[in-house]
Amino acid sequence: MLMKILVVEDEIKTGDYLRQGLSEAGFVVDLARDGLDGLHLALTDAYDLAILDVMLPGIDGWAVLQGIRRAGKDMPVLFLTARDQVQERVRGLELGADDYMVKPFAFAELLARVRIHLRRGSQAKESEYLRMANLELDLMRRRATRSGKRIDLTAKEFALLELLLRRQGEVLPRSLIASQVWDINFDSDSNVIEVAMRRLRAKVDDGFEPKLIRTVRGMGYVLEIAE
Ligand code: CA
């Protein structure tokens, strides 16, 4: 099935580059050079996904997104932001953006994200993901992301995070984690789990909000959204 993507980008080179790259990847692409044209297209045609630049002539990317959501259109929307606008991503995510990328970006990564969002939009493979807040585990691709940012995990860390996500909100004793993830029983004084958990927490929680992994002293670990 042909997938149709709307690109709203006023920078001539970036817009042409996106149109060409996405077309070569097999998508049907419409390109608008300003916010009003972009919103008009978004509301009058049916798109599977939209890629919006933030700073646009006419109305900006945020306003385009608001117009799209207000019209009840729920296609995935991916933002392109300049590096100095990154702190504004929170605003975009609150307005209903699904993802953002910082310019300059690698086209391969943009394409990968476009495909993930299209798959997610189709709902067909929903069960292949585990999620809490902005943490997502893609079980098929063995990939973890927070707010769309890739987190590199070892196989053990992935298994550990998968267990925590499957039983989110439950305090998991070390003995259970040892038997499920390492498939053996550790001596009670072994610190293998503590060390692995510390590394996992640094990757999953450092630099991200909300904090998700919590140590319950004397009991074990729980994945939950910190108050
Ligand atoms: Ca721009």
mmCIF file of C-alpha atoms and ligand atoms in Angstrom:
data_model
loop_
_atom_site.group_PDB
_atom_site.id
_atom_site.type_symbol
_atom_site.label_atom_id
_atom_site.label_comp_id
_atom_site.label_asym_id
_atom_site.label_seq_id
_atom_site.Cartn_x
_atom_site.Cartn_y
_atom_site.Cartn_z
ATOM 1 C CA MET A 1 0.000 0.000 0.000
ATOM 2 C CA LEU A 2 1.292 3.460 -0.892
ATOM 3 C CA MET A 3 1.962 5.653 2.104
ATOM 4 C CA LYS A 4 1.568 9.399 1.728
ATOM 5 C CA ILE A 5 3.751 11.843 3.627
ATOM 6 C CA LEU A 6 3.368 15.603 3.985
ATOM 7 C CA VAL A 7 6.587 17.605 4.377
ATOM 8 C CA VAL A 8 6.360 21.251 5.434
ATOM 9 C CA GLU A 9 9.780 22.862 5.152
ATOM 10 C CA ASP A 10 10.733 26.321 3.924
ATOM 11 C CA GLU A 11 14.451 25.674 3.493
ATOM 12 C CA ILE A 12 14.672 24.866 -0.207
ATOM 13 C CA LYS A 13 17.541 22.399 0.048
ATOM 14 C CA THR A 14 16.193 20.512 3.064
ATOM 15 C CA GLY A 15 12.723 20.315 1.549
ATOM 16 C CA ASP A 16 14.004 19.006 -1.783
ATOM 17 C CA TYR A 17 16.309 16.565 -0.020
ATOM 18 C CA LEU A 18 13.445 15.181 2.060
ATOM 19 C CA ARG A 19 11.118 14.930 -0.913
ATOM 20 C CA GLN A 20 13.712 13.137 -2.996
ATOM 21 C CA GLY A 21 14.859 10.794 -0.230
ATOM 22 C CA LEU A 22 11.362 9.827 0.863
ATOM 23 C CA SER A 23 10.222 9.361 -2.731
ATOM 24 C CA GLU A 24 13.163 7.078 -3.402
ATOM 25 C CA ALA A 25 12.212 5.137 -0.268
ATOM 26 C CA GLY A 26 8.833 4.458 -1.871
ATOM 27 C CA PHE A 27 6.608 7.099 -0.300
ATOM 28 C CA VAL A 28 4.307 9.552 -2.022
ATOM 29 C CA VAL A 29 5.454 12.989 -0.875
ATOM 30 C CA ASP A 30 3.762 16.381 -0.911
ATOM 31 C CA LEU A 31 5.983 19.324 -0.065
ATOM 32 C CA ALA A 32 4.692 22.650 1.251
ATOM 33 C CA ARG A 33 7.053 25.607 1.652
ATOM 34 C CA ASP A 34 5.103 27.536 4.269
ATOM 35 C CA GLY A 35 2.842 26.897 7.227
ATOM 36 C CA LEU A 36 -0.462 27.935 5.677
ATOM 37 C CA ASP A 37 0.007 25.789 2.579
ATOM 38 C CA GLY A 38 1.096 22.943 4.832
ATOM 39 C CA LEU A 39 -1.969 23.179 7.043
ATOM 40 C CA HIS A 40 -4.251 23.508 4.015
ATOM 41 C CA LEU A 41 -2.803 20.323 2.497
ATOM 42 C CA ALA A 42 -2.949 18.491 5.840
ATOM 43 C CA LEU A 43 -6.647 19.263 6.189
ATOM 44 C CA THR A 44 -7.706 18.649 2.608
ATOM 45 C CA ASP A 45 -5.740 15.528 1.752
ATOM 46 C CA ALA A 46 -5.203 12.255 3.620
ATOM 47 C CA TYR A 47 -1.664 11.703 4.879
ATOM 48 C CA ASP A 48 -0.211 8.797 6.782
ATOM 49 C CA LEU A 49 2.410 11.015 8.405
ATOM 50 C CA ALA A 50 3.562 14.648 8.472
ATOM 51 C CA ILE A 51 7.054 16.091 8.889
ATOM 52 C CA LEU A 52 6.970 19.706 10.070
ATOM 53 C CA ASP A 53 9.722 22.252 10.362
ATOM 54 C CA VAL A 54 9.215 24.535 13.386
ATOM 55 C CA MET A 55 10.187 27.922 11.943
ATOM 56 C CA LEU A 56 8.041 28.526 8.887
ATOM 57 C CA PRO A 57 6.730 31.572 7.044
ATOM 58 C CA GLY A 58 3.025 32.209 7.516
ATOM 59 C CA ILE A 59 2.249 30.153 10.590
ATOM 60 C CA ASP A 60 4.865 28.130 12.447
ATOM 61 C CA GLY A 61 5.050 24.364 12.851
ATOM 62 C CA TRP A 62 3.330 24.438 16.236
ATOM 63 C CA ALA A 63 0.316 26.198 14.756
ATOM 64 C CA VAL A 64 0.206 23.704 11.886
ATOM 65 C CA LEU A 65 0.230 20.852 14.408
ATOM 66 C CA GLN A 66 -2.542 22.466 16.452
ATOM 67 C CA GLY A 67 -4.629 22.916 13.338
ATOM 68 C CA ILE A 68 -4.106 19.284 12.396
ATOM 69 C CA ARG A 69 -5.064 17.984 15.844
ATOM 70 C CA ARG A 70 -7.990 20.380 16.175
ATOM 71 C CA ALA A 71 -9.377 18.968 12.942
ATOM 72 C CA GLY A 72 -9.286 15.546 14.588
ATOM 73 C CA LYS A 73 -6.479 14.215 12.388
ATOM 74 C CA ASP A 74 -4.325 11.797 14.323
ATOM 75 C CA MET A 75 -1.584 10.951 11.843
ATOM 76 C CA PRO A 76 1.906 10.800 13.372
ATOM 77 C CA VAL A 77 3.685 14.166 13.275
ATOM 78 C CA LEU A 78 7.442 14.403 13.378
ATOM 79 C CA PHE A 79 9.123 17.753 14.017
ATOM 80 C CA LEU A 80 12.368 19.092 12.670
ATOM 81 C CA THR A 81 14.005 21.573 15.022
ATOM 82 C CA ALA A 82 17.176 23.614 14.966
ATOM 83 C CA ARG A 83 19.602 22.766 17.741
ATOM 84 C CA ASP A 84 18.846 25.944 19.691
ATOM 85 C CA GLN A 85 15.129 25.116 19.757
ATOM 86 C CA VAL A 86 15.554 21.733 21.367
ATOM 87 C CA GLN A 87 14.250 22.909 24.738
ATOM 88 C CA GLU A 88 11.006 23.648 22.927
ATOM 89 C CA ARG A 89 10.470 19.998 22.160
ATOM 90 C CA VAL A 90 8.506 19.670 25.364
ATOM 91 C CA ARG A 91 6.023 22.145 23.990
ATOM 92 C CA GLY A 92 5.726 20.196 20.771
ATOM 93 C CA LEU A 93 5.190 16.920 22.573
ATOM 94 C CA GLU A 94 2.505 18.561 24.703
ATOM 95 C CA LEU A 95 0.786 19.810 21.580
ATOM 96 C CA GLY A 96 0.629 16.292 20.227
ATOM 97 C CA ALA A 97 3.801 15.802 18.204
ATOM 98 C CA ASP A 98 4.940 12.201 18.127
ATOM 99 C CA ASP A 99 8.635 12.758 17.646
ATOM 100 C CA TYR A 100 11.238 15.342 16.790
ATOM 101 C CA MET A 101 14.628 15.397 15.135
ATOM 102 C CA VAL A 102 17.373 17.949 15.522
ATOM 103 C CA LYS A 103 18.874 19.453 12.360
ATOM 104 C CA PRO A 104 21.159 18.497 10.809
ATOM 105 C CA PHE A 105 19.938 14.914 10.900
ATOM 106 C CA ALA A 106 20.981 11.731 9.162
ATOM 107 C CA PHE A 107 18.424 10.784 6.537
ATOM 108 C CA ALA A 108 18.714 7.097 7.462
ATOM 109 C CA GLU A 109 17.613 7.874 11.000
ATOM 110 C CA LEU A 110 14.719 10.013 9.823
ATOM 111 C CA LEU A 111 13.621 7.195 7.531
ATOM 112 C CA ALA A 112 13.832 4.655 10.348
ATOM 113 C CA ARG A 113 11.658 6.829 12.573
ATOM 114 C CA VAL A 114 9.167 7.488 9.804
ATOM 115 C CA ARG A 115 8.781 3.744 9.316
ATOM 116 C CA ILE A 116 8.375 3.107 13.051
ATOM 117 C CA HIS A 117 5.672 5.758 13.336
ATOM 118 C CA LEU A 118 3.868 4.474 10.272
ATOM 119 C CA ARG A 119 3.883 0.972 11.690
ATOM 120 C CA ARG A 120 2.683 2.221 15.035
ATOM 121 C CA GLY A 121 -0.006 4.253 13.291
ATOM 122 C CA SER A 122 -1.269 1.130 11.592
ATOM 123 C CA GLN A 123 -1.780 -0.414 15.072
ATOM 124 C CA ALA A 124 -1.123 -3.816 13.581
ATOM 125 C CA LYS A 125 1.933 -4.576 15.665
ATOM 126 C CA GLU A 126 0.960 -2.899 18.899
ATOM 127 C CA SER A 127 1.779 -5.953 20.977
ATOM 128 C CA GLU A 128 5.413 -5.809 19.896
ATOM 129 C CA TYR A 129 6.016 -2.751 22.060
ATOM 130 C CA LEU A 130 6.208 -2.291 25.802
ATOM 131 C CA ARG A 131 5.845 1.239 27.103
ATOM 132 C CA MET A 132 5.861 3.396 30.191
ATOM 133 C CA ALA A 133 5.695 7.201 29.936
ATOM 134 C CA ASN A 134 8.127 8.104 27.139
ATOM 135 C CA LEU A 135 10.098 4.860 27.477
ATOM 136 C CA GLU A 136 9.492 2.355 24.721
ATOM 137 C CA LEU A 137 10.845 -1.098 24.096
ATOM 138 C CA ASP A 138 10.531 -2.457 20.573
ATOM 139 C CA LEU A 139 10.586 -6.208 21.114
ATOM 140 C CA MET A 140 10.966 -7.119 17.462
ATOM 141 C CA ARG A 141 13.886 -4.835 16.737
ATOM 142 C CA ARG A 142 15.340 -5.193 20.218
ATOM 143 C CA ARG A 143 15.510 -1.437 20.561
ATOM 144 C CA ALA A 144 14.878 0.860 23.495
ATOM 145 C CA THR A 145 14.028 4.549 23.159
ATOM 146 C CA ARG A 146 13.108 7.427 25.434
ATOM 147 C CA SER A 147 11.266 10.334 23.847
ATOM 148 C CA GLY A 148 12.253 8.784 20.551
ATOM 149 C CA LYS A 149 15.948 8.798 21.432
ATOM 150 C CA ARG A 150 17.750 5.518 21.033
ATOM 151 C CA ILE A 151 19.197 3.917 24.180
ATOM 152 C CA ASP A 152 21.911 1.344 23.558
ATOM 153 C CA LEU A 153 21.460 -1.677 25.807
ATOM 154 C CA THR A 154 23.347 -4.933 26.199
ATOM 155 C CA ALA A 155 21.321 -8.138 25.840
ATOM 156 C CA LYS A 156 21.146 -8.501 29.627
ATOM 157 C CA GLU A 157 20.090 -4.908 30.134
ATOM 158 C CA PHE A 158 17.401 -5.364 27.512
ATOM 159 C CA ALA A 159 16.107 -8.474 29.261
ATOM 160 C CA LEU A 160 16.155 -6.653 32.591
ATOM 161 C CA LEU A 161 14.221 -3.698 31.221
ATOM 162 C CA GLU A 162 11.752 -6.004 29.493
ATOM 163 C CA LEU A 163 11.066 -7.773 32.788
ATOM 164 C CA LEU A 164 10.587 -4.446 34.607
ATOM 165 C CA LEU A 165 8.235 -3.216 31.890
ATOM 166 C CA ARG A 166 6.187 -6.399 31.801
ATOM 167 C CA ARG A 167 5.682 -6.176 35.542
ATOM 168 C CA GLN A 168 5.657 -2.388 35.903
ATOM 169 C CA GLY A 169 4.465 -1.102 39.269
ATOM 170 C CA GLU A 170 5.487 -4.329 41.014
ATOM 171 C CA VAL A 171 8.476 -4.481 43.332
ATOM 172 C CA LEU A 172 10.640 -7.266 41.930
ATOM 173 C CA PRO A 173 12.914 -9.032 44.430
ATOM 174 C CA ARG A 174 16.559 -9.609 43.439
ATOM 175 C CA SER A 175 16.000 -13.348 43.599
ATOM 176 C CA LEU A 176 13.255 -13.140 40.997
ATOM 177 C CA ILE A 177 15.342 -10.908 38.737
ATOM 178 C CA ALA A 178 18.273 -13.301 39.063
ATOM 179 C CA SER A 179 16.218 -16.319 38.113
ATOM 180 C CA GLN A 180 14.400 -14.587 35.242
ATOM 181 C CA VAL A 181 17.212 -12.620 33.657
ATOM 182 C CA TRP A 182 20.329 -14.605 34.544
ATOM 183 C CA ASP A 183 18.586 -17.933 34.777
ATOM 184 C CA ILE A 184 20.554 -18.818 37.898
ATOM 185 C CA ASN A 185 20.393 -18.148 41.618
ATOM 186 C CA PHE A 186 22.926 -15.703 42.991
ATOM 187 C CA ASP A 187 24.478 -15.741 46.416
ATOM 188 C CA SER A 188 22.715 -13.172 48.515
ATOM 189 C CA ASP A 189 25.902 -11.134 48.733
ATOM 190 C CA SER A 190 26.476 -11.032 44.994
ATOM 191 C CA ASN A 191 26.252 -7.491 43.620
ATOM 192 C CA VAL A 192 25.813 -8.496 39.979
ATOM 193 C CA ILE A 193 22.222 -7.287 39.928
ATOM 194 C CA GLU A 194 23.026 -4.031 41.697
ATOM 195 C CA VAL A 195 25.767 -3.286 39.185
ATOM 196 C CA ALA A 196 23.591 -4.161 36.193
ATOM 197 C CA MET A 197 20.695 -2.154 37.578
ATOM 198 C CA ARG A 198 22.897 0.879 38.201
ATOM 199 C CA ARG A 199 24.113 0.781 34.589
ATOM 200 C CA LEU A 200 20.597 0.301 33.280
ATOM 201 C CA ARG A 201 19.262 3.166 35.355
ATOM 202 C CA ALA A 202 22.010 5.491 34.143
ATOM 203 C CA LYS A 203 21.054 4.707 30.548
ATOM 204 C CA VAL A 204 17.303 4.850 31.031
ATOM 205 C CA ASP A 205 16.863 7.675 33.532
ATOM 206 C CA ASP A 206 19.877 10.010 33.342
ATOM 207 C CA GLY A 207 18.939 13.066 31.335
ATOM 208 C CA PHE A 208 15.290 12.024 31.020
ATOM 209 C CA GLU A 209 12.091 12.748 32.910
ATOM 210 C CA PRO A 210 10.200 11.257 34.596
ATOM 211 C CA LYS A 211 12.565 8.930 36.490
ATOM 212 C CA LEU A 212 11.300 5.378 36.138
ATOM 213 C CA ILE A 213 13.585 2.882 37.886
ATOM 214 C CA ARG A 214 13.458 2.921 41.668
ATOM 215 C CA THR A 215 15.294 0.885 44.279
ATOM 216 C CA VAL A 216 13.143 -0.287 47.165
ATOM 217 C CA ARG A 217 15.650 -0.763 49.942
ATOM 218 C CA GLY A 218 15.842 -4.276 51.265
ATOM 219 C CA MET A 219 13.248 -5.491 48.753
ATOM 220 C CA GLY A 220 14.204 -5.031 45.152
ATOM 221 C CA TYR A 221 13.397 -2.829 42.173
ATOM 222 C CA VAL A 222 10.305 -1.324 40.648
ATOM 223 C CA LEU A 223 9.557 0.456 37.403
ATOM 224 C CA GLU A 224 7.128 3.255 38.080
ATOM 225 C CA ILE A 225 6.679 6.943 37.309
ATOM 226 C CA ALA A 226 8.375 8.961 40.054
ATOM 227 C CA GLU A 227 6.031 11.368 41.867
HETATM 228 CA CA CA B 1 12.490 26.828 8.665
#
